[in-house]
Short mmCIF file of C-alpha atoms and ligand atoms in Angstrom, two decimals:
data_model
loop_
_atom_site.label_atom_id
_atom_site.label_comp_id
_atom_site.label_asym_id
_atom_site.label_seq_id
_atom_site.Cartn_x
_atom_site.Cartn_y
_atom_site.Cartn_z
CA MET W 9 33.37 -117.47 -55.87
CA ASN W 10 36.86 -116.40 -54.81
CA LYS W 11 37.95 -119.82 -53.93
CA VAL W 12 40.47 -121.59 -56.35
CA ILE W 13 38.99 -124.72 -57.39
CA ILE W 14 41.22 -127.73 -58.32
CA ILE W 15 39.86 -130.80 -60.05
CA GLY W 16 41.91 -133.92 -58.98
CA ALA W 17 43.36 -134.66 -55.40
CA GLY W 18 46.47 -136.37 -56.88
CA PRO W 19 50.01 -135.28 -56.16
CA ALA W 20 49.67 -132.32 -58.74
CA GLY W 21 46.29 -131.07 -57.29
CA LEU W 22 47.30 -131.41 -53.79
CA SER W 23 50.63 -129.74 -54.15
CA ALA W 24 48.88 -126.82 -55.97
CA ALA W 25 46.30 -126.67 -53.09
CA ILE W 26 49.01 -126.41 -50.42
CA THR W 27 51.07 -123.67 -52.27
CA ILE W 28 47.91 -121.55 -52.63
CA ALA W 29 46.61 -122.06 -49.19
CA GLU W 30 50.12 -121.26 -47.81
CA SER W 31 49.66 -117.72 -49.53
CA GLY W 32 46.38 -117.14 -47.58
CA HIS W 33 44.01 -117.90 -50.47
CA SER W 34 41.14 -120.15 -50.03
CA VAL W 35 41.00 -123.49 -52.19
CA LEU W 36 38.52 -126.38 -52.74
CA VAL W 37 39.68 -129.67 -54.30
CA ILE W 38 37.28 -132.04 -55.79
CA ASP W 39 38.05 -135.71 -56.53
CA GLU W 40 35.80 -138.58 -57.70
CA TYR W 41 37.84 -141.30 -55.76
CA MET W 42 37.16 -142.34 -52.00
CA LYS W 43 40.64 -141.29 -51.01
CA ALA W 44 42.98 -138.36 -51.67
CA GLY W 45 46.23 -139.02 -53.41
CA GLY W 46 45.30 -140.14 -56.94
CA ARG W 47 47.73 -142.61 -58.42
CA LEU W 48 50.45 -141.86 -55.86
CA LEU W 49 48.47 -144.13 -53.43
CA GLY W 50 49.47 -147.24 -55.33
CA GLN W 51 53.17 -146.63 -55.53
CA LEU W 52 55.82 -148.45 -53.72
CA TYR W 53 59.38 -148.79 -54.79
CA GLU W 54 63.11 -148.50 -53.82
CA GLU W 55 64.87 -145.36 -54.95
CA PRO W 56 68.47 -145.55 -56.16
CA ASN W 57 69.76 -144.03 -52.76
CA GLY W 58 68.12 -146.86 -50.99
CA ASN W 59 65.14 -144.84 -49.67
CA TRP W 60 61.71 -146.45 -50.13
CA TRP W 61 58.93 -144.47 -52.05
CA ASN W 62 55.83 -145.26 -50.24
CA GLY W 63 52.85 -143.60 -52.07
CA ILE W 64 50.41 -144.14 -49.20
CA LYS W 65 52.79 -142.15 -46.74
CA GLU W 66 53.43 -139.45 -49.21
CA SER W 67 49.84 -138.96 -49.95
CA GLN W 68 48.97 -138.81 -46.25
CA LYS W 69 51.85 -136.17 -45.78
CA LEU W 70 50.27 -133.97 -48.61
CA LEU W 71 46.69 -134.62 -47.31
CA ASP W 72 47.75 -133.65 -43.58
CA LYS W 73 49.36 -130.36 -44.86
CA ALA W 74 46.66 -129.33 -47.02
CA VAL W 75 44.18 -129.99 -44.27
CA ASP W 76 46.15 -127.98 -41.59
CA LEU W 77 46.24 -125.11 -44.15
CA GLY W 78 42.45 -125.16 -44.23
CA VAL W 79 42.00 -126.58 -47.77
CA GLN W 80 38.54 -127.87 -48.49
CA ILE W 81 38.49 -131.48 -50.06
CA ILE W 82 35.43 -133.08 -51.35
CA LEU W 83 35.84 -136.70 -52.36
CA HIS W 84 33.37 -139.26 -54.08
CA THR W 85 32.46 -136.43 -56.48
CA PRO W 86 33.10 -136.71 -60.12
CA VAL W 87 33.16 -133.48 -62.25
CA SER W 88 31.13 -134.04 -65.34
CA ASN W 89 31.53 -130.85 -67.24
CA ILE W 90 33.19 -127.34 -66.98
CA GLU W 91 32.40 -124.03 -68.87
CA SER W 92 33.35 -120.39 -68.84
CA ILE W 93 30.48 -118.09 -68.64
CA ASN W 94 31.10 -114.28 -68.14
CA GLY W 95 34.59 -114.79 -67.06
CA LEU W 96 33.79 -117.35 -64.46
CA TRP W 97 34.33 -121.10 -64.63
CA ARG W 98 31.28 -123.28 -63.69
CA ILE W 99 32.21 -126.86 -62.43
CA TYR W 100 29.41 -129.27 -62.74
CA THR W 101 29.15 -132.21 -60.19
CA GLU W 102 25.94 -134.31 -59.73
CA ASP W 103 24.77 -132.27 -56.54
CA GLU W 104 26.13 -128.89 -57.13
CA VAL W 105 27.62 -126.29 -59.66
CA TYR W 106 30.60 -124.39 -58.30
CA LEU W 107 31.95 -121.24 -59.50
CA THR W 108 35.52 -119.76 -59.61
CA SER W 109 37.76 -117.35 -61.55
CA HIS W 110 40.68 -119.78 -61.36
CA LEU W 111 40.36 -123.42 -62.07
CA LEU W 112 43.13 -125.94 -62.15
CA ILE W 113 42.55 -129.36 -63.85
CA ALA W 114 44.79 -132.08 -62.25
CA THR W 115 43.05 -135.23 -63.57
CA GLY W 116 46.10 -137.33 -64.11
CA ALA W 117 46.20 -140.24 -66.62
CA ALA W 118 44.35 -143.24 -67.84
CA GLU W 119 45.44 -146.79 -68.95
CA THR W 120 45.43 -147.63 -72.38
CA PRO W 121 43.56 -151.10 -73.13
CA LEU W 122 45.00 -153.80 -75.43
CA PRO W 123 42.34 -155.88 -76.91
CA ILE W 124 43.20 -159.69 -76.71
CA PRO W 125 40.86 -162.54 -77.25
CA GLY W 126 39.42 -163.67 -73.87
CA TRP W 127 40.08 -160.35 -72.12
CA THR W 128 36.31 -160.38 -70.96
CA LEU W 129 36.91 -163.18 -68.71
CA PRO W 130 36.65 -162.56 -65.03
CA GLY W 131 40.15 -162.36 -63.60
CA VAL W 132 41.51 -160.16 -66.47
CA MET W 133 42.25 -156.50 -65.28
CA SER W 134 44.52 -153.56 -66.05
CA VAL W 135 47.92 -153.39 -64.45
CA GLY W 136 46.83 -150.19 -62.67
CA ALA W 137 43.99 -152.16 -61.17
CA ALA W 138 46.19 -154.80 -59.88
CA GLN W 139 48.44 -152.26 -58.34
CA VAL W 140 45.45 -150.54 -56.61
CA MET W 141 44.19 -153.90 -55.17
CA THR W 142 47.53 -154.88 -53.87
CA ASN W 143 49.10 -151.70 -52.56
CA VAL W 144 46.15 -149.75 -51.74
CA GLN W 145 43.22 -152.16 -50.87
CA ARG W 146 45.60 -154.88 -49.79
CA VAL W 147 43.79 -157.55 -51.64
CA LYS W 148 45.67 -160.19 -53.76
CA PRO W 149 44.40 -160.02 -57.27
CA GLY W 150 45.30 -163.69 -57.40
CA ASP W 151 48.09 -166.26 -56.76
CA ARG W 152 49.75 -166.47 -60.09
CA GLY W 153 49.52 -163.86 -62.91
CA VAL W 154 50.58 -163.21 -66.28
CA ILE W 155 51.29 -159.57 -67.41
CA ILE W 156 50.80 -158.64 -71.07
CA GLY W 157 52.59 -155.65 -72.17
CA VAL W 158 56.22 -154.93 -71.43
CA ASN W 159 56.68 -151.15 -70.48
CA VAL W 160 57.82 -148.97 -67.45
CA LEU W 161 54.33 -149.36 -65.64
CA SER W 162 54.11 -153.17 -65.99
CA SER W 163 57.87 -153.70 -64.85
CA ALA W 164 57.26 -151.52 -61.79
CA ILE W 165 53.97 -153.01 -60.87
CA ALA W 166 55.33 -156.55 -61.33
CA MET W 167 58.02 -155.92 -58.82
CA GLU W 168 55.30 -154.50 -56.42
CA LEU W 169 53.32 -157.66 -56.97
CA LYS W 170 56.46 -159.84 -56.26
CA LEU W 171 56.87 -157.80 -53.04
CA ALA W 172 53.39 -158.83 -52.01
CA ASP W 173 54.42 -162.26 -52.48
CA ILE W 174 52.29 -162.80 -55.47
CA ASP W 175 53.65 -164.99 -58.24
CA VAL W 176 54.16 -163.39 -61.61
CA ALA W 177 54.74 -166.04 -64.21
CA CYS W 178 56.08 -163.73 -66.81
CA ILE W 179 55.73 -160.34 -68.50
CA THR W 180 55.22 -160.75 -72.14
CA LEU W 181 53.91 -159.06 -75.20
CA PRO W 182 50.50 -159.11 -76.93
CA LYS W 183 49.98 -160.53 -80.25
CA MET W 184 50.60 -157.91 -82.68
CA ASN W 185 47.77 -156.57 -84.68
CA THR W 186 46.47 -152.95 -85.84
CA VAL W 187 45.59 -151.77 -82.32
CA THR W 188 48.48 -153.40 -80.32
CA GLU W 189 50.95 -152.49 -82.85
CA LYS W 190 54.10 -150.89 -81.21
CA SER W 191 53.28 -152.93 -77.95
CA GLY W 192 53.63 -156.13 -79.98
CA ASN W 193 56.71 -155.28 -81.91
CA PRO W 194 59.81 -156.79 -79.98
CA LEU W 195 62.29 -154.05 -81.36
CA ASP W 196 60.00 -151.34 -80.56
CA VAL W 197 59.68 -152.61 -77.00
CA MET W 198 63.32 -153.28 -76.58
CA ASN W 199 64.07 -149.60 -77.51
CA SER W 200 61.51 -148.36 -74.96
CA LEU W 201 63.00 -150.45 -72.30
CA LEU W 202 66.59 -149.52 -72.66
CA HIS W 203 66.25 -146.49 -70.52
CA LEU W 204 64.83 -148.67 -67.76
CA SER W 205 68.03 -150.54 -67.23
CA HIS W 206 69.04 -148.67 -64.08
CA MET W 207 66.01 -150.19 -62.36
CA ALA W 208 67.44 -153.79 -63.16
CA PRO W 209 68.56 -155.68 -60.17
CA SER W 210 71.04 -157.51 -62.04
CA THR W 211 74.40 -156.33 -63.13
CA PHE W 212 74.31 -158.27 -66.29
CA VAL W 213 71.04 -156.64 -67.32
CA LYS W 214 72.29 -153.26 -66.61
CA LEU W 215 75.37 -153.73 -68.45
CA GLY W 216 73.74 -155.47 -71.44
CA SER W 217 71.47 -152.60 -71.77
CA LYS W 218 74.11 -149.85 -71.77
CA LEU W 219 75.98 -151.70 -74.44
CA MET W 220 73.25 -151.77 -76.87
CA LYS W 221 73.37 -148.34 -77.96
CA ASN W 222 73.32 -148.58 -81.86
CA ASP W 223 70.69 -150.11 -84.07
CA LEU W 224 72.69 -153.11 -85.28
CA LEU W 225 73.46 -154.05 -81.67
CA LYS W 226 69.79 -153.69 -80.82
CA LYS W 227 68.62 -155.93 -83.80
CA MET W 228 71.12 -158.39 -82.55
CA GLY W 229 70.12 -158.21 -79.17
CA ILE W 230 66.42 -159.00 -80.09
CA THR W 231 67.42 -161.67 -82.60
CA PHE W 232 69.51 -163.60 -79.86
CA TYR W 233 67.08 -162.63 -77.04
CA PRO W 234 66.47 -165.87 -75.06
CA LYS W 235 63.14 -167.35 -76.14
CA ASN W 236 62.20 -167.85 -72.37
CA GLY W 237 63.07 -164.33 -71.49
CA VAL W 238 65.60 -162.45 -69.39
CA LYS W 239 64.70 -162.55 -65.68
CA MET W 240 64.24 -159.25 -63.57
CA TRP W 241 63.29 -159.71 -60.05
CA ASP W 242 63.12 -163.33 -60.96
CA ILE W 243 60.26 -162.61 -63.29
CA PRO W 244 60.94 -163.67 -66.89
CA ILE W 245 60.46 -160.80 -69.33
CA MET W 246 59.76 -162.32 -72.60
CA LEU W 247 60.15 -160.11 -75.79
CA ARG W 248 60.08 -162.99 -78.26
CA LYS W 249 56.74 -164.46 -77.15
CA ALA W 250 53.35 -163.14 -77.46
CA VAL W 251 49.99 -163.98 -75.88
CA THR W 252 47.40 -165.10 -78.58
CA GLU W 253 44.38 -165.88 -76.28
CA ILE W 254 43.54 -165.66 -72.60
CA TYR W 255 41.75 -168.97 -71.81
CA GLY W 256 39.46 -170.35 -69.17
CA ASP W 257 35.95 -171.77 -68.45
CA GLY W 258 33.86 -168.87 -66.74
CA ALA W 259 37.24 -167.34 -65.36
CA VAL W 260 40.84 -166.89 -66.19
CA GLU W 261 42.78 -170.24 -66.25
CA GLY W 262 45.69 -169.14 -68.17
CA VAL W 263 47.08 -167.98 -71.45
CA LYS W 264 48.02 -169.21 -74.67
CA ILE W 265 51.46 -168.01 -75.93
CA ALA W 266 53.48 -168.48 -79.09
CA THR W 267 56.99 -167.60 -80.14
CA ILE W 268 57.34 -164.54 -82.47
CA SER W 269 59.84 -163.50 -85.08
CA THR W 270 61.95 -160.28 -84.47
CA ALA W 271 59.18 -158.44 -86.34
CA GLY W 272 56.46 -159.78 -84.14
CA GLU W 273 54.86 -162.35 -86.28
CA ILE W 274 53.62 -165.59 -84.66
CA ILE W 275 55.77 -168.67 -85.60
CA PRO W 276 53.25 -171.32 -86.44
CA GLY W 277 53.42 -174.52 -84.16
CA THR W 278 55.00 -172.87 -81.18
CA GLU W 279 51.91 -172.25 -79.13
CA GLU W 280 51.85 -173.35 -75.42
CA LYS W 281 49.88 -172.74 -72.44
CA ILE W 282 50.74 -170.94 -69.16
CA LYS W 283 48.58 -171.51 -66.19
CA ALA W 284 47.27 -168.30 -64.32
CA ASP W 285 44.47 -167.31 -62.13
CA PHE W 286 44.75 -163.74 -63.26
CA VAL W 287 45.92 -161.63 -66.20
CA CYS W 288 46.94 -158.02 -66.25
CA ILE W 289 46.88 -155.90 -69.28
CA ALA W 290 49.46 -153.21 -69.71
CA GLY W 291 49.06 -150.88 -72.67
CA GLY W 292 50.63 -147.74 -71.20
CA LEU W 293 49.17 -144.46 -69.92
CA TYR W 294 47.83 -141.34 -71.80
CA PRO W 295 46.75 -137.94 -70.36
CA LEU W 296 43.29 -137.81 -69.06
CA ALA W 297 42.12 -134.41 -70.59
CA GLU W 298 38.58 -134.74 -71.44
CA LEU W 299 37.59 -131.73 -69.26
CA ALA W 300 40.10 -129.50 -70.76
CA ALA W 301 38.56 -130.85 -74.18
CA VAL W 302 35.06 -129.83 -73.32
CA ALA W 303 36.49 -126.38 -72.02
CA GLY W 304 37.77 -125.60 -75.49
CA CYS W 305 41.46 -125.90 -74.87
CA PRO W 306 43.59 -126.44 -78.12
CA PHE W 307 45.05 -129.77 -78.31
CA TYR W 308 48.39 -131.42 -79.81
CA HIS W 309 49.21 -135.02 -80.23
CA ILE W 310 52.66 -135.37 -78.85
CA GLU W 311 53.84 -138.95 -78.86
CA GLU W 312 56.70 -138.28 -76.37
CA LEU W 313 54.09 -137.04 -73.88
CA GLY W 314 51.78 -140.01 -74.05
CA GLY W 315 49.06 -138.75 -76.28
CA TYR W 316 46.95 -135.60 -76.76
CA VAL W 317 47.73 -132.78 -74.37
CA PRO W 318 46.08 -129.34 -73.86
CA LEU W 319 48.23 -126.39 -75.19
CA HIS W 320 49.80 -124.80 -72.19
CA ASN W 321 53.21 -123.02 -71.11
CA GLU W 322 55.83 -123.77 -68.69
CA ARG W 323 53.78 -121.91 -66.03
CA MET W 324 50.95 -124.42 -66.45
CA GLU W 325 48.72 -121.57 -68.13
CA THR W 326 46.35 -122.76 -70.78
CA THR W 327 45.22 -120.41 -73.67
CA LEU W 328 41.78 -119.95 -71.71
CA PRO W 329 41.72 -117.21 -69.12
CA GLY W 330 41.67 -118.45 -65.64
CA LEU W 331 42.35 -122.09 -66.64
CA TYR W 332 45.51 -124.06 -65.52
CA VAL W 333 46.71 -127.73 -65.91
CA ALA W 334 49.16 -129.66 -63.82
CA GLY W 335 50.54 -133.30 -63.54
CA ASN W 336 50.01 -136.21 -65.81
CA ILE W 337 47.23 -134.32 -67.92
CA THR W 338 50.26 -132.31 -69.32
CA GLY W 339 52.20 -135.42 -70.23
CA ILE W 340 52.99 -138.81 -68.56
CA GLU W 341 55.65 -138.53 -65.79
CA GLY W 342 56.16 -139.65 -62.33
CA ALA W 343 54.71 -138.30 -59.12
CA LYS W 344 57.64 -136.06 -58.17
CA VAL W 345 57.38 -134.20 -61.42
CA ALA W 346 53.48 -133.93 -60.97
CA MET W 347 54.18 -132.32 -57.48
CA SER W 348 56.63 -129.65 -58.86
CA GLN W 349 54.12 -128.78 -61.56
CA GLY W 350 51.32 -128.48 -59.07
CA ILE W 351 53.56 -126.06 -57.05
CA THR W 352 54.27 -124.04 -60.38
CA ALA W 353 50.48 -124.03 -61.14
CA GLY W 354 49.84 -122.96 -57.64
CA LEU W 355 52.18 -119.93 -58.03
CA ALA W 356 50.92 -119.02 -61.44
CA ILE W 357 47.37 -118.63 -59.87
CA ILE W 358 48.57 -116.74 -56.87
CA ASN W 359 50.73 -114.58 -59.15
CA SER W 360 47.47 -113.92 -61.29
CA LYS W 361 45.19 -113.00 -58.11
CA ASP W 362 48.04 -110.98 -56.50
CA GLY W 363 48.93 -108.84 -59.46
CA GLY W 364 52.24 -110.47 -60.53
CA GLN W 365 53.94 -110.49 -57.11
CA GLN W 366 55.25 -113.95 -57.44
CA GLU W 367 57.28 -113.78 -60.62
CA ASP W 368 60.55 -114.70 -58.84
CA LYS W 369 59.26 -117.63 -57.18
CA LEU W 370 57.49 -118.68 -60.35
CA LYS W 371 60.73 -118.68 -62.40
CA GLU W 372 62.27 -120.81 -59.56
CA ALA W 373 59.34 -123.30 -59.71
CA VAL W 374 59.94 -123.77 -63.54
CA ASN W 375 63.24 -124.52 -63.00
CA PHE W 376 62.57 -126.86 -60.27
CA ILE W 377 60.34 -128.89 -62.74
CA GLU W 378 63.26 -129.38 -64.93
CA GLN W 379 65.49 -130.44 -62.08
CA THR W 380 63.05 -132.98 -60.86
CA ARG W 381 62.62 -134.32 -64.32
CA ASN W 382 66.46 -134.77 -64.74
CA LYS W 383 66.44 -136.82 -61.52
CA ALA W 384 63.41 -138.90 -62.09
CA HIS W 385 63.61 -142.50 -61.07
CA ILE W 386 60.94 -143.65 -63.44
CA GLN W 387 60.82 -141.94 -66.88
CA PHE W 388 57.47 -143.13 -68.86
CA HIS W 389 58.80 -141.73 -72.07
CA PRO W 390 62.48 -141.28 -72.60
CA GLU W 391 62.07 -138.43 -74.88
CA VAL W 392 59.78 -136.47 -72.68
CA LYS W 393 62.19 -133.31 -73.06
CA VAL W 394 61.61 -133.49 -76.86
CA GLY W 395 57.85 -133.59 -76.34
CA LYS W 396 58.16 -130.44 -73.96
CA GLN W 397 60.09 -128.50 -76.57
CA LYS W 398 57.51 -129.38 -79.30
CA LEU W 399 54.87 -128.00 -76.93
CA GLN W 400 56.77 -124.94 -76.39
CA LYS W 401 57.01 -124.40 -80.17
CA TYR W 402 53.24 -124.65 -80.52
CA TRP W 403 52.83 -122.25 -77.62
CA ASN W 404 55.14 -119.74 -79.32
CA GLU W 405 53.24 -120.10 -82.54
CA TYR W 406 49.98 -119.65 -80.32
CA LEU W 407 51.38 -116.35 -79.22
CA ILE W 408 52.50 -115.09 -82.60
CA SER W 409 48.90 -115.88 -83.88
CA VAL W 410 47.40 -113.78 -80.93
CA LYS W 411 49.71 -110.84 -81.81
CA ASN W 412 48.90 -110.96 -85.47
CA LYS W 413 45.21 -110.99 -84.57
CA VAL W 414 45.68 -107.98 -82.21
CA HIS W 415 47.63 -105.90 -85.14
CA ASN W 416 45.02 -106.60 -87.91
C1 LIG T 16 47.28 -146.99 -63.29
C2 LIG T 16 48.37 -145.96 -63.14
C3 LIG T 16 49.48 -146.44 -62.24
C4 LIG T 16 50.53 -145.53 -62.04
N1 LIG T 16 51.79 -146.07 -61.40
C5 LIG T 16 52.75 -145.48 -61.30
C6 LIG T 16 53.83 -145.77 -60.67
O1 LIG T 16 53.94 -146.98 -60.09
N2 LIG T 16 55.10 -144.86 -60.35
C7 LIG T 16 54.99 -143.70 -60.88
O2 LIG T 16 55.84 -142.93 -60.77
N3 LIG T 16 53.86 -143.27 -61.44
C8 LIG T 16 52.85 -143.95 -61.63
N4 LIG T 16 51.56 -143.59 -62.48
C9 LIG T 16 51.71 -142.13 -63.01
C10 LIG T 16 51.01 -141.25 -62.16
O3 LIG T 16 49.88 -140.82 -62.80
C11 LIG T 16 52.08 -140.15 -61.45
O4 LIG T 16 53.01 -140.76 -60.69
C12 LIG T 16 51.19 -139.14 -60.69
O5 LIG T 16 50.29 -139.70 -59.74
C13 LIG T 16 50.32 -138.28 -61.42
O6 LIG T 16 49.80 -137.36 -60.58
P1 LIG T 16 48.50 -136.42 -61.02
O7 LIG T 16 48.21 -135.53 -59.75
O8 LIG T 16 48.98 -135.69 -62.18
O9 LIG T 16 47.51 -137.43 -61.32
P2 LIG T 16 46.75 -138.72 -60.34
O10 LIG T 16 47.70 -139.04 -59.24
O11 LIG T 16 46.17 -139.67 -61.40
O12 LIG T 16 45.46 -137.99 -59.66
C14 LIG T 16 44.47 -137.49 -60.45
C15 LIG T 16 43.18 -137.38 -59.68
O13 LIG T 16 42.16 -136.74 -60.41
C16 LIG T 16 40.90 -137.46 -60.06
N5 LIG T 16 39.95 -137.28 -61.13
C17 LIG T 16 40.21 -137.47 -62.54
N6 LIG T 16 39.13 -137.20 -63.22
C18 LIG T 16 38.36 -136.52 -62.37
C19 LIG T 16 36.91 -136.03 -62.53
N7 LIG T 16 36.39 -135.93 -63.69
N8 LIG T 16 36.33 -135.48 -61.44
C20 LIG T 16 37.02 -135.65 -60.31
N9 LIG T 16 38.20 -136.21 -60.04
C21 LIG T 16 38.81 -136.59 -61.09
C22 LIG T 16 41.45 -138.85 -59.84
O14 LIG T 16 40.45 -139.62 -59.10
C23 LIG T 16 42.80 -138.71 -59.20
O15 LIG T 16 42.62 -138.87 -57.83
C24 LIG T 16 50.63 -144.21 -62.80
C25 LIG T 16 49.44 -143.66 -63.52
C26 LIG T 16 48.28 -144.56 -63.62
C27 LIG T 16 47.24 -144.22 -64.45
#
């Protein structure tokens, strides 16, 4: 019962576990996947300094350290429910109910689907599934793929597929409808892509992106954007074409694609076919926060953080006693930010257990999150800092409402 429990063995959960175990407290980490590491396992890219970020190696380092420190890790075990009874958190799994006074939820993120005619055909998968197949399970999802959805994640994973010698015919938009909305609007997509320019291998693309600072230039950029796309890592990124259908007889054979206007409307008579044996759908990521919701955390929808996030402060404390959050559940960011949040949550937990002795370290850890965010190679939402400020405002309002209740 004195063990701290962490749900999620991704970079946030493992970093928190290490921090807590280093201070002599016992920790149990529960994860539903067969390996520890979470979404870090699938990551593989070259950083601006020329070093390679290899998610499998980084996960192994975290796991080894946690195991050396005596952290108990249970895999293959989904947590289906949590509730607080008499000041203790009950964590429900199929075989057992665990109890703790201090619980950290670090369940990460999930992918947003984009409904497209033909998406139930065998050979259609989320872009994250293609990443796991390629980088974690070392199985090719196919020989030639089309990625539908142009965003940070799809660009990063397209590059990873190329590294594995898998042909990516193009990355392109979905046909715009009420669900695909922003993902199908060329101007919105271009806006969201401009902060990605540092990842571009071509100086031309880097320069072009930097020049497009104002709205008029952006509108011109999309008006004159080449219909057959601009190549990054030799993959055409098509912002003026959209997939209208995934076709195939019993399995994916290709996609039907049409030219679109700058507003995203299909231009009649422009439809053509692109052959492929697999299709990836990339609708973006949102925080996976159901467990915090069933626990009763208040939630706010913050676009800049990727969706609904549980209310928490910069120390990763929620409004519920003994409940903490860290990593992508608090907003979509890269693994290094998740790790720094895990360390902070770990210190906040020790601080609460040890009667406030970790205050200085905790302040340092909070600052370290900000520094890590400033240096992040991949930023899923360019306005993430605005999102964090909104959250802080909601937290301040919550504190005032608590004070008012005490006074009345
Ligand atoms: C498909 C996908 C691809 C991504 N690719 C990249 C990338 O290429 N580069 C990048 O920088 N970032 C990427 N990210 C973002 C990534 O989430 C962060 O980089 C980082 O891994 C977040 O760490 P985390 O610890 O918060 O969550 P995660 O790494 O997602 O770990 C969460 C863990 O919680 C477990 N879990 C979830 N729910 C439960 C439950 N109910 N019971 C038990 N266990 C549970 C999961 O199995 C998982 O192991 C990707 C995210 C996704 C979803």
